[in-house]
Coordinates of C-alpha atoms and ligand atoms in Angstrom, one line a residue:
X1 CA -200.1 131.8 32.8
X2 CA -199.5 134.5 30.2
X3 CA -202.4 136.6 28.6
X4 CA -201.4 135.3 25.6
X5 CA -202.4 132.1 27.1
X6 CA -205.4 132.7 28.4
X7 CA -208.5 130.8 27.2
X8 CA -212.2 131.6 26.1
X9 CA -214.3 129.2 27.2
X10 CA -218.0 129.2 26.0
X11 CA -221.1 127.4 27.2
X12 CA -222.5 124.1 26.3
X13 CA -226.3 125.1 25.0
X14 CA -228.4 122.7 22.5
X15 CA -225.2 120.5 21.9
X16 CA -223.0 123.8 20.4
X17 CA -220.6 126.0 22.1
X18 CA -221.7 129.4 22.5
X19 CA -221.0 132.5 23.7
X20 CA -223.6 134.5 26.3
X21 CA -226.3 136.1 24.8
X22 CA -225.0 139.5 25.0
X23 CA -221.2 138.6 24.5
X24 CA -220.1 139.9 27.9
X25 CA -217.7 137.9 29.7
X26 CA -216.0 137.5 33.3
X27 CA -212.3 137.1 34.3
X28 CA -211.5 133.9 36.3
X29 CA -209.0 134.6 38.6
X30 CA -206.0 131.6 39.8
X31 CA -206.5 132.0 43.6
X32 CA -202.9 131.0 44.0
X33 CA -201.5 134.6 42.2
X34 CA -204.6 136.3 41.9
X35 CA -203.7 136.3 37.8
X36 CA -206.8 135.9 35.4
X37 CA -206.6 132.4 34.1
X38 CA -209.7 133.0 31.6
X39 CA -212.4 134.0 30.9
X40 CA -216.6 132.6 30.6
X41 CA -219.7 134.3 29.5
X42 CA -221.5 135.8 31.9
X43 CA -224.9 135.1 31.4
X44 CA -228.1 136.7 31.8
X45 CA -231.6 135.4 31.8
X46 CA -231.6 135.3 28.9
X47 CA -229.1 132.4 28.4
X48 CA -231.3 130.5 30.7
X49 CA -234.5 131.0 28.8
X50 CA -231.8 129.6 25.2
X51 CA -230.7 126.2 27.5
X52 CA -234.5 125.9 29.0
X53 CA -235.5 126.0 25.2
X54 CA -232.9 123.4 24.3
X55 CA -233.8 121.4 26.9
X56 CA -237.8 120.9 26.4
X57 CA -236.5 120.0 22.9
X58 CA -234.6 117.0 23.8
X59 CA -236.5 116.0 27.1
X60 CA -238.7 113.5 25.4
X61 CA -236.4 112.0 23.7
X62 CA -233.9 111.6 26.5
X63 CA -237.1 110.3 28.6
X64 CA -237.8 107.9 26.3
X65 CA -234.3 106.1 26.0
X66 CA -234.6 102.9 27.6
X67 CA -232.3 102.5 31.2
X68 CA -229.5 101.0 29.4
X69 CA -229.2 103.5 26.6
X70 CA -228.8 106.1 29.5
X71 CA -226.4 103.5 31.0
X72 CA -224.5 103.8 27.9
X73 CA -224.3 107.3 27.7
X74 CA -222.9 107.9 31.6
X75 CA -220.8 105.3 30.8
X76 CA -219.1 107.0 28.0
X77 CA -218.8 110.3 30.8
X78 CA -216.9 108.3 32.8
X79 CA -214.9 106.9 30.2
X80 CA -214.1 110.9 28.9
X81 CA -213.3 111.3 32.7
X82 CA -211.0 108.7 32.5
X83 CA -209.3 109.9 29.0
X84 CA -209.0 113.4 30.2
X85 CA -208.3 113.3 33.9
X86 CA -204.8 114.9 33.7
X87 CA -206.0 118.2 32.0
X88 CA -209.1 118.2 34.2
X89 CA -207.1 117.8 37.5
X90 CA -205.0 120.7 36.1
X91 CA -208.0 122.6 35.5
X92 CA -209.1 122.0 38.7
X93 CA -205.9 122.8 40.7
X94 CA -205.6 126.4 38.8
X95 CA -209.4 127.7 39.3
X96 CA -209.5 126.3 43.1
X97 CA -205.7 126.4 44.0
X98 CA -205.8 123.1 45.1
X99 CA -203.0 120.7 45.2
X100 CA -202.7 118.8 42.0
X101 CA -202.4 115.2 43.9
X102 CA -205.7 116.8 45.7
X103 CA -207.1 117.2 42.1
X104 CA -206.1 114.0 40.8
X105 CA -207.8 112.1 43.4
X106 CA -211.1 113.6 42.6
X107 CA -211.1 112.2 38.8
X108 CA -211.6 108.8 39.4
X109 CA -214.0 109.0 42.3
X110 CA -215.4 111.5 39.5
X111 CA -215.4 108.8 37.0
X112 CA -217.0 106.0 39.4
X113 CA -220.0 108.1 40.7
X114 CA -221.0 108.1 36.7
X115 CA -220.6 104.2 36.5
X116 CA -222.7 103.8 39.9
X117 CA -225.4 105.9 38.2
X118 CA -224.9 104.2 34.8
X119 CA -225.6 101.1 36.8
X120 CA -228.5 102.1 39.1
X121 CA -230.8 103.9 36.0
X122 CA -231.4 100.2 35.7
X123 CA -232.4 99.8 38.9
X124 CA -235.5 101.9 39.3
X125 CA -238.7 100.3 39.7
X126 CA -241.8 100.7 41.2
X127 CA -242.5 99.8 45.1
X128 CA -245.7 98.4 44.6
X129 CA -248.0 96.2 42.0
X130 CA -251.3 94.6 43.4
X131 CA -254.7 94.4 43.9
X132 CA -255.9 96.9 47.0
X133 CA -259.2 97.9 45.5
X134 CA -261.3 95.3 44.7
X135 CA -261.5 94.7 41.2
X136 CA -258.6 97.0 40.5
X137 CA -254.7 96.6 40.2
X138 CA -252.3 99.3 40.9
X139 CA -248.9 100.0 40.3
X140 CA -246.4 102.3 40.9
X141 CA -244.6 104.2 38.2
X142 CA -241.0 106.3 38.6
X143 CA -240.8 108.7 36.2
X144 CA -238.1 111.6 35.5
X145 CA -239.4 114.8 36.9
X146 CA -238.3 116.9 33.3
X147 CA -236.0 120.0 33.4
X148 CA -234.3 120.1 36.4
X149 CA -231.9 123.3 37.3
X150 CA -228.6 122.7 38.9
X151 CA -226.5 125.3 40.6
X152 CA -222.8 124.2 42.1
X153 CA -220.7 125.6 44.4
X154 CA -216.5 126.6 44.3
X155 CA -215.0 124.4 46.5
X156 CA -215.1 120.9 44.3
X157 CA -216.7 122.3 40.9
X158 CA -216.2 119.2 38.4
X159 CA -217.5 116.5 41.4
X160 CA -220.3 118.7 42.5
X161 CA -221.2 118.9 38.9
X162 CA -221.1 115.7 38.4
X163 CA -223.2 114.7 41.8
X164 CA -225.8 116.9 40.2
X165 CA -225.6 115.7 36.1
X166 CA -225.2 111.7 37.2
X167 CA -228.5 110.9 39.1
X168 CA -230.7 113.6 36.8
X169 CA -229.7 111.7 33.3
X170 CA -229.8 108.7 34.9
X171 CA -233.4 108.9 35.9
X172 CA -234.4 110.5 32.2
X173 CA -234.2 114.1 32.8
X174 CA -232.7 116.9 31.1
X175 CA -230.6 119.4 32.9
X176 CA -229.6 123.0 32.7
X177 CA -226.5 123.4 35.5
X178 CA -225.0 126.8 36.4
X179 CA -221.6 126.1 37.5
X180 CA -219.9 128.9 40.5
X181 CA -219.3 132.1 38.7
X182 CA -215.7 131.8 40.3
X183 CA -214.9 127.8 39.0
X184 CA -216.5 127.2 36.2
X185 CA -214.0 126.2 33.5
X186 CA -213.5 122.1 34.3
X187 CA -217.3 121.8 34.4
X188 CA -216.7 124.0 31.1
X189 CA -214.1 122.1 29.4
X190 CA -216.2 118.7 30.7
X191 CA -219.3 120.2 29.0
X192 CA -217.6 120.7 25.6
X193 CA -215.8 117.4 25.6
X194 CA -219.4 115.9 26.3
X195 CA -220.7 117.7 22.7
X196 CA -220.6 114.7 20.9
X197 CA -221.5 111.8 23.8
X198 CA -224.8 113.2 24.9
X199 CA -227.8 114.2 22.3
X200 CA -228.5 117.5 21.8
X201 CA -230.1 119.5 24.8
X202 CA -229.8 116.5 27.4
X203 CA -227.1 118.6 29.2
X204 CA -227.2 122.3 29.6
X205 CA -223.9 124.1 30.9
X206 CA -224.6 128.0 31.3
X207 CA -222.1 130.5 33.3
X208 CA -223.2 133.4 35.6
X209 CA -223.5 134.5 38.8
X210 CA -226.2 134.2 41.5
X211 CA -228.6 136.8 41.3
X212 CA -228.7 136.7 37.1
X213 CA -228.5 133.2 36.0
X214 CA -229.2 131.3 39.3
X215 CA -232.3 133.1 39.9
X216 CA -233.7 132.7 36.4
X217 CA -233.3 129.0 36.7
X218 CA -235.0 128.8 40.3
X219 CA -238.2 131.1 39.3
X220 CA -239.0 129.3 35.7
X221 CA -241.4 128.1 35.4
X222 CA -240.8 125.4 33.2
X223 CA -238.2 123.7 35.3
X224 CA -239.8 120.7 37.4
X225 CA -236.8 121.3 40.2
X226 CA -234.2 122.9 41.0
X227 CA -231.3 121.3 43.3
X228 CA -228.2 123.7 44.6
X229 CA -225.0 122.4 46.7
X230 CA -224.2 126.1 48.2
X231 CA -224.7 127.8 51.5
X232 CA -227.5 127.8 53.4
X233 CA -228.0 131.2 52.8
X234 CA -228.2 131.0 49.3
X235 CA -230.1 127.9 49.8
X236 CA -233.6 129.5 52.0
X237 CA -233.7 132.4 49.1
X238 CA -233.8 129.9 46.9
X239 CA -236.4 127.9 48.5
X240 CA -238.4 130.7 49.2
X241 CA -238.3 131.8 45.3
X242 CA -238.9 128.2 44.2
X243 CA -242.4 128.6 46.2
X244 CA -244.0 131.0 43.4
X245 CA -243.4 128.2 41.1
X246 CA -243.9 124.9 43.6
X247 CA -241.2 123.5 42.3
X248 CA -239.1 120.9 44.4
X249 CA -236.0 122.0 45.7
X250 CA -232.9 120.0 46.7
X251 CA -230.2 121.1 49.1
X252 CA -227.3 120.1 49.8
X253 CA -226.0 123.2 52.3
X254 CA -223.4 124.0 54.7
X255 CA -221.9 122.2 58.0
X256 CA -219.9 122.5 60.8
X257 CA -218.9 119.2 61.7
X258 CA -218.4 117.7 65.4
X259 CA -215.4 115.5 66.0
X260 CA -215.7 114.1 69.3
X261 CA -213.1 112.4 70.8
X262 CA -213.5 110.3 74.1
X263 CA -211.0 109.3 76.5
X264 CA -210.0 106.7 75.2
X265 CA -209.2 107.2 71.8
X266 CA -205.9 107.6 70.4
X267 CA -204.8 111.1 70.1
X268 CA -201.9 110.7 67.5
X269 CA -204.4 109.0 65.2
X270 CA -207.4 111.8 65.6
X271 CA -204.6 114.1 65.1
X272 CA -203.5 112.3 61.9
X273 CA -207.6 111.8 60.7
X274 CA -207.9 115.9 61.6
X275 CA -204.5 117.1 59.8
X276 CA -206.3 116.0 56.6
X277 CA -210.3 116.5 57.6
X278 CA -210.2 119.6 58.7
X279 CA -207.6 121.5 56.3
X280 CA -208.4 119.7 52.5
X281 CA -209.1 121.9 49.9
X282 CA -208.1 124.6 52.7
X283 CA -210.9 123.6 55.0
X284 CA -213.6 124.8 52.3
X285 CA -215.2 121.3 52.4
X286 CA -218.9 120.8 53.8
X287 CA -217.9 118.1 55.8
X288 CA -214.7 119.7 57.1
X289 CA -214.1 118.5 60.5
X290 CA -214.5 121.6 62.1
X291 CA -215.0 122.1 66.2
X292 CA -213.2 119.4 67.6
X293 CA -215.2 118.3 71.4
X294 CA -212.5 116.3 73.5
X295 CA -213.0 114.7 76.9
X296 CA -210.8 116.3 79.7
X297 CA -208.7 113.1 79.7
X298 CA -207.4 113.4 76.7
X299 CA -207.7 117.6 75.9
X300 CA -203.7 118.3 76.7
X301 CA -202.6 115.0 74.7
X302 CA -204.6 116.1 71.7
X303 CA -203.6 119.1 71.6
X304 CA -199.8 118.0 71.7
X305 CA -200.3 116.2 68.4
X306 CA -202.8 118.0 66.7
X307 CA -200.9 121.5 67.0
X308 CA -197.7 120.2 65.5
X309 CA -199.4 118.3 63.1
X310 CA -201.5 120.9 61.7
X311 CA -198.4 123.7 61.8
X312 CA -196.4 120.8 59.7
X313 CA -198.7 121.2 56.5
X314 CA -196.8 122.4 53.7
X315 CA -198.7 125.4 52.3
X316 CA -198.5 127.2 49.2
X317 CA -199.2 127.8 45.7
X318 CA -199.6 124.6 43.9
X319 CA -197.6 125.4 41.0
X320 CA -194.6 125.0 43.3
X321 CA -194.5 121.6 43.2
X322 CA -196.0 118.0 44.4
X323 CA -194.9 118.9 48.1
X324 CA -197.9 121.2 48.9
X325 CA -200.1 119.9 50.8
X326 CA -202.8 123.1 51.1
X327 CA -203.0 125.7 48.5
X328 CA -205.2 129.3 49.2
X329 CA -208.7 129.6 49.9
X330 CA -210.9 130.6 46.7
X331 CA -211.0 134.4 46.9
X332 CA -209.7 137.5 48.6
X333 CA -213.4 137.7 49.5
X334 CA -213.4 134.6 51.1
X335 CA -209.8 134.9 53.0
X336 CA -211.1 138.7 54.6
X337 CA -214.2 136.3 55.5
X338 CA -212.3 133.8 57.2
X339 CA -209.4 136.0 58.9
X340 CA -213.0 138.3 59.9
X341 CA -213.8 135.1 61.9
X342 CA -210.7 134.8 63.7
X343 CA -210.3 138.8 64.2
X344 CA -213.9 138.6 66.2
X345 CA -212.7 135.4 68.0
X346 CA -209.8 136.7 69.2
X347 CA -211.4 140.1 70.1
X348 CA -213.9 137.7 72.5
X349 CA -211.0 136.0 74.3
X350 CA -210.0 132.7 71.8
X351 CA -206.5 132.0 71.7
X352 CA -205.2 130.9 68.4
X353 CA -203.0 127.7 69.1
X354 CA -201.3 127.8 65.5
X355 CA -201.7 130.2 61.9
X356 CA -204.2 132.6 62.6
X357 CA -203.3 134.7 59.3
X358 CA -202.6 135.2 56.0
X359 CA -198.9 134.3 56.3
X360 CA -198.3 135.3 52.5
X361 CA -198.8 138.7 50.5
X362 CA -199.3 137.1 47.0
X363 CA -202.6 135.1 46.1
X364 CA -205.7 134.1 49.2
X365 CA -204.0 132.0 51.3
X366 CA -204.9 132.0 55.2
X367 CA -202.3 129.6 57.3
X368 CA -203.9 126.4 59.1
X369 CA -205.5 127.6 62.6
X370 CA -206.2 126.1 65.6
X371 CA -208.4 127.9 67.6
X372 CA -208.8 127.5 71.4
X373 CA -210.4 128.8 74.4
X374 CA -213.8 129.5 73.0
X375 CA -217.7 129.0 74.3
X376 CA -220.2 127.1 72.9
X377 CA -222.2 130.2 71.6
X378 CA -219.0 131.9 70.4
X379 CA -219.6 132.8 66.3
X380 CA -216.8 130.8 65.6
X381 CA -218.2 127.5 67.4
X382 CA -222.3 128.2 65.6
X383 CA -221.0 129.3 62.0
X384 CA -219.6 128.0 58.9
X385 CA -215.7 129.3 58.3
X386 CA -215.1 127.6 55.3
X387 CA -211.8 127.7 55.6
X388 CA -208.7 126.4 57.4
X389 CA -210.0 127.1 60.8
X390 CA -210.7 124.3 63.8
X391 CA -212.2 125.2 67.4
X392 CA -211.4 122.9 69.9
X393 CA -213.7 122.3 73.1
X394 CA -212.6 120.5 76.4
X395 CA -216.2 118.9 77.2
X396 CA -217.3 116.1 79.7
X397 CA -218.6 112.8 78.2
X398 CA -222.0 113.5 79.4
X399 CA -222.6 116.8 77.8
X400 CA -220.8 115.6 74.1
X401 CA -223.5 114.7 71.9
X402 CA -225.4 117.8 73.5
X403 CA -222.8 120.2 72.4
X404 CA -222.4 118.2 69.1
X405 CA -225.8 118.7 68.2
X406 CA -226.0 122.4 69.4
X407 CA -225.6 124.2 66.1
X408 CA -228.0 124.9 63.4
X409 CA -226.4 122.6 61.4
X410 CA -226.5 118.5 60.7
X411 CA -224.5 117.3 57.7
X412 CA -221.7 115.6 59.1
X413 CA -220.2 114.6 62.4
X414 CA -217.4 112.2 63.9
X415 CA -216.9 110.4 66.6
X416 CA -213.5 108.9 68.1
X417 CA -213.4 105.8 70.8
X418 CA -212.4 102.6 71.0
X419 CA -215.7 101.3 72.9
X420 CA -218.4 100.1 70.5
X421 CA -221.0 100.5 73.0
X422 CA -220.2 104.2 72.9
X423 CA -219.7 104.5 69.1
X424 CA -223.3 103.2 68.6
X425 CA -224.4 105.9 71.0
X426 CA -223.0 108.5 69.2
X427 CA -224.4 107.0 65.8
X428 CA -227.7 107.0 67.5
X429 CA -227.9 110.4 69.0
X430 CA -225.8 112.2 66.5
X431 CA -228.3 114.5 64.4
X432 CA -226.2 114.5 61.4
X433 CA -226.6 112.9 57.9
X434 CA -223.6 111.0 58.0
X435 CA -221.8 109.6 61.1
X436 CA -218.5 108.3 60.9
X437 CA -216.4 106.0 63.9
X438 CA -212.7 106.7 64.1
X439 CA -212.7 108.8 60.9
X440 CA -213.9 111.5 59.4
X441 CA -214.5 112.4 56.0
X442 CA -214.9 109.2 53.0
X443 CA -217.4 109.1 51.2
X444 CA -218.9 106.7 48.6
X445 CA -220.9 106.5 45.7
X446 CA -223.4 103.6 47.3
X447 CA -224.0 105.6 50.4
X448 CA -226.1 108.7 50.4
X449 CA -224.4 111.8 51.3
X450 CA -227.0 114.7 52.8
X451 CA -227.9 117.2 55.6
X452 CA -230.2 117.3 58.3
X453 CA -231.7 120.7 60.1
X454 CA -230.3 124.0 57.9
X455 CA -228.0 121.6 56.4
X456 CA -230.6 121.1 53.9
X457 CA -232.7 118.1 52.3
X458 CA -232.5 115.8 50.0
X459 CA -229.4 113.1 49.1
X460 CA -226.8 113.2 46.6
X461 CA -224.8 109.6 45.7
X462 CA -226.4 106.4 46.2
X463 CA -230.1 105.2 45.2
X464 CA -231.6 107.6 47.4
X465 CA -229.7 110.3 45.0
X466 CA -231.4 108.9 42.2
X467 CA -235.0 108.8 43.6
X468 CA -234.6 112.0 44.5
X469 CA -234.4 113.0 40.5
X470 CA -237.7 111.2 40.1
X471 CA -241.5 111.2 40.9
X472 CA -244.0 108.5 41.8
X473 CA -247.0 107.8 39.8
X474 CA -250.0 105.5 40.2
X475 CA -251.4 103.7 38.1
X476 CA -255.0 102.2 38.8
X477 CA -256.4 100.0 36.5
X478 CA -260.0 98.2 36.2
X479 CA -260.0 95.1 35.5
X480 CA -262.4 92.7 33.8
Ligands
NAD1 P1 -222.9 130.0 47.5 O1 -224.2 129.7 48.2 O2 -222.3 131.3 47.6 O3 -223.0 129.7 45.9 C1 -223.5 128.4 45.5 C2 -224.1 128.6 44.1 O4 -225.3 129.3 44.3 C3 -223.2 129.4 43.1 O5 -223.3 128.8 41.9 C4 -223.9 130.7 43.2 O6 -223.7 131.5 42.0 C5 -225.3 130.3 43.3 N1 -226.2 131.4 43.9 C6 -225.8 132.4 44.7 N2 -226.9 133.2 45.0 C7 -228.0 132.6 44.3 C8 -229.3 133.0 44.1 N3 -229.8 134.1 44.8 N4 -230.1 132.2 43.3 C9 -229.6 131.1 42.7 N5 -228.3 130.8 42.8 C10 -227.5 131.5 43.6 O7 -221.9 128.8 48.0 P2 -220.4 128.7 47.6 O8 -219.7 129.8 48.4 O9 -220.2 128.6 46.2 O10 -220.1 127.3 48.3 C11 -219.8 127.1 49.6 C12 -221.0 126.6 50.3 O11 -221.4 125.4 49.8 C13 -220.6 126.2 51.8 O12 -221.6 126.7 52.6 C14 -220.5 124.7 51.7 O13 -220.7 124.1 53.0 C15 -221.6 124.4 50.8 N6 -221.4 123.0 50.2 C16 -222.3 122.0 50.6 C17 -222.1 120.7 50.2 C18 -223.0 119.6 50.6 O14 -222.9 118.6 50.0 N7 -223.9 119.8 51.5 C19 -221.0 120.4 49.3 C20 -220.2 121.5 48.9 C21 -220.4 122.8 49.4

């Protein structure tokens, strides 16, 4: 794109497009080239305390819509979705550098995570109505918590967005969302095609980074929660700042997902579930499949497949055409991060099976790894690449859900085996929100999605999602 081209996007505050505060604006680079693509405010505090004002003006109103108004109104976000899905995939595959047909796919699932909540705001009730106390009755009340602060991350802007915006509106709150300060503008361009579909001050779109914007939203004090989909170190500061103000926090962190494979499974089909689970999106996916454990029977066949396969993806910048399969990771930040992982790895004995670099001079890309030879307490086994990078472990049946579980984290884990006896083990004794059998990665809006241990708390999708956006109240009536 040309700088002639290149667009001014503004934030969604009070149902107008505006500018920051105090005018200043950032670059947003294509990952792809490097190139500046456009430019966003870049927001202060200040911004924050304009949407939190916006947003106490229309929270009683929006609380007061009945369920099937709010229906109505996600409804007409998926339908916008739905109407716009080629410029928003387009969007979406300049500011990440993911393939377009990666894109693509994201819209509709997009688009049907706003009908499931459109649906379910219809579905909240109360647990409990009846008479415990003698001569009382009591029942049980959900209610919207208010204002809640939401803070995405890079890797899928729009559907993280839209994880966050879905459940809130749906349970009668009001939102102020910080997109990443390096993917904002489909969550942008979202916000402003919105102006006219949600009242006023319902939805609150404001750019910036971290420490300005994302911090002003977790410490005010008029915002009833704040919920971030981020790493887990952004996510303890945040919980630690959210304590001056009590205010409940929802995380949605990192992983480092287990794939273990048993004997028996079929190593040309883990290797076909792995060539897309670990490297979408270039591996920058929380549920990437990530340190592969595999049984000593079927270590050398896996490896035979899996290396091949993962050396086959076509990589490049997706502007050069539908045949790319993985495009760059988001930043040069982030591509010194991940080949900083691999430098230490080898440095420590790990032998790097395929990739294990750049393998291109223009834009962020790091090739597909495979990374052997490594210990269980190696940095590259216990911490998050986010990026193109899987360990794999030979390990003996009996120690595989041990080693699975030995990491800090628990968001999500596979396991591979044709014994059902076995698979129900694993689901068992795998300490991971999710647990797939003979896959690894699907998700869907009915199910909730959702860490364990410093994979954070608290569930995004499903009707857990939408409890989570509200608070219970009793009422206790005399009677008589
Ligand atoms: P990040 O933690 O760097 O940033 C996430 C968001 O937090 C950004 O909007 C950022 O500006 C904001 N932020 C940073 N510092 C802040 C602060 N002090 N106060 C308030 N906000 C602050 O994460 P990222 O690099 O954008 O995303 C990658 C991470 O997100 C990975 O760890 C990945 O696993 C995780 N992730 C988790 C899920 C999930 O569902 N569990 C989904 C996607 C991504």
């Amino acid at each position: 794109m040309s700088a002639t081209a290149l667009k001014d996007y503004k934030n969604l505050v009070g149902g107008e497009l505006v500018d920051g505060v105090d005018g200043a604006t950032r670059e947003i680079l294509n990952p792809a080239t490097g190139e500046v693509v456009a430019r966003v405010p870049e927001g202060t505090a200040a911004d924050v305390e304009r949407a939190v004002a916006a947003a106490r003006a229309a929270r009683i109103g929006w609380r007061d819509t009945t369920p099937g108004e709010r229906q109505e109104r996600l409804l007409a976000m998926a339908d916008v979705i739905d109407r716009h899905s080629e410029e928003l995939a387009a969007l979406e595959s300049l500011n990440v550098g993911k393939p377009r047909s990666l894109a693509a796919e994201e819209l509709p699932i997009c688009a049907d995570e706003l009908r499931f909540f459109a649906g379910a705001a219809r579905t909240l009730t109360g647990s409990s109505a009846g008479e415990y106390g003698k001569g009382y009755t009591s029942f049980v009340r959900r209610e919207p918590l208010g204002i809640v602060g939401q803070i995405a991350p890079w890797n899928y802007p729009l559907m993280m967005a839209i994880w966050k915006i879905a459940p809130a509106l749906a349970a009668g709150n009001v939102v102020v969302l910080k997109p990443s300060e390096l993917t904002p503008i489909s969550t942008l361009r979202f916000a402003e095609l919105l102006a006219d579909v949600l009242p006023a001050g319902v939805l609150n779109v404001v750019t910036g980074d971290g420490p300005n914007v994302g911090e002003a939203i977790v410490r005010h004090p008029e915002i009833a929660m704040v919920s971030l989909t981020g790493s887990v170190a952004t996510g303890k500061g945040i919980a630690r700042a959210a304590a001056d103000t009590l205010k409940r926090v929802h995380l949605e962190l990192g992983g480092k997902a287990p794939v273990v494979v048993f004997d028996d499974a079929d190593p040309k089909a883990v290797a076909e579930g792995l060539r897309v689970a670990s490297f979408v999106n270039s591996g920058q996916d929380c549920t990437a499949a990530a340190r592969v454990l595999a049984g000593p029977g079927i270590y050398e066949a896996l490896l035979e497949e899996l290396v091949p396969a993962t050396a086959s993806l076509v990589v490049g910048d997706p502007a050069e055409g539908e045949s790319v399969e993985m495009g760059p990771v988001i930043s040069a930040r982030q591509q010194e991060r991940v080949l900083g992982f691999l430098d230490r790895a080898t440095s420590a004995g790990a032998e790097v099976l395929t990739g294990g670099s750049a393998g291109r001079d223009a834009g962020f890309f790091v090739q597909p790894t495979i990374v052997a030879s490594v210990d269980q307490q190696a940095e590259i086994v216990q911490s998050e690449v986010f990026g193109p990078v899987v360990t794999v472990q030979r390990v003996d049946a009996d120690r595989a859900f041990a080693l699975a579980n030995d990491v800090p984290y628990g968001l999500a884990a596979s396991v591979w085996t044709r014994d059902v006896g076995i698979a129900m083990e694993a689901v068992r004794q795998l300490d991971f929100g999710c647990v797939w059998v003979n896959d690894h990665l699907p998700f869907l809006s009915e199910m909730p999605h959702g860490g364990f241990k410093e994979s954070g708390y608290g569930k995004d999708l499903s009707i857990y999602g939408l409890e989570d956006y509200t608070r219970v109240k009793h009422a206790m009536i005399k009677l008589g």
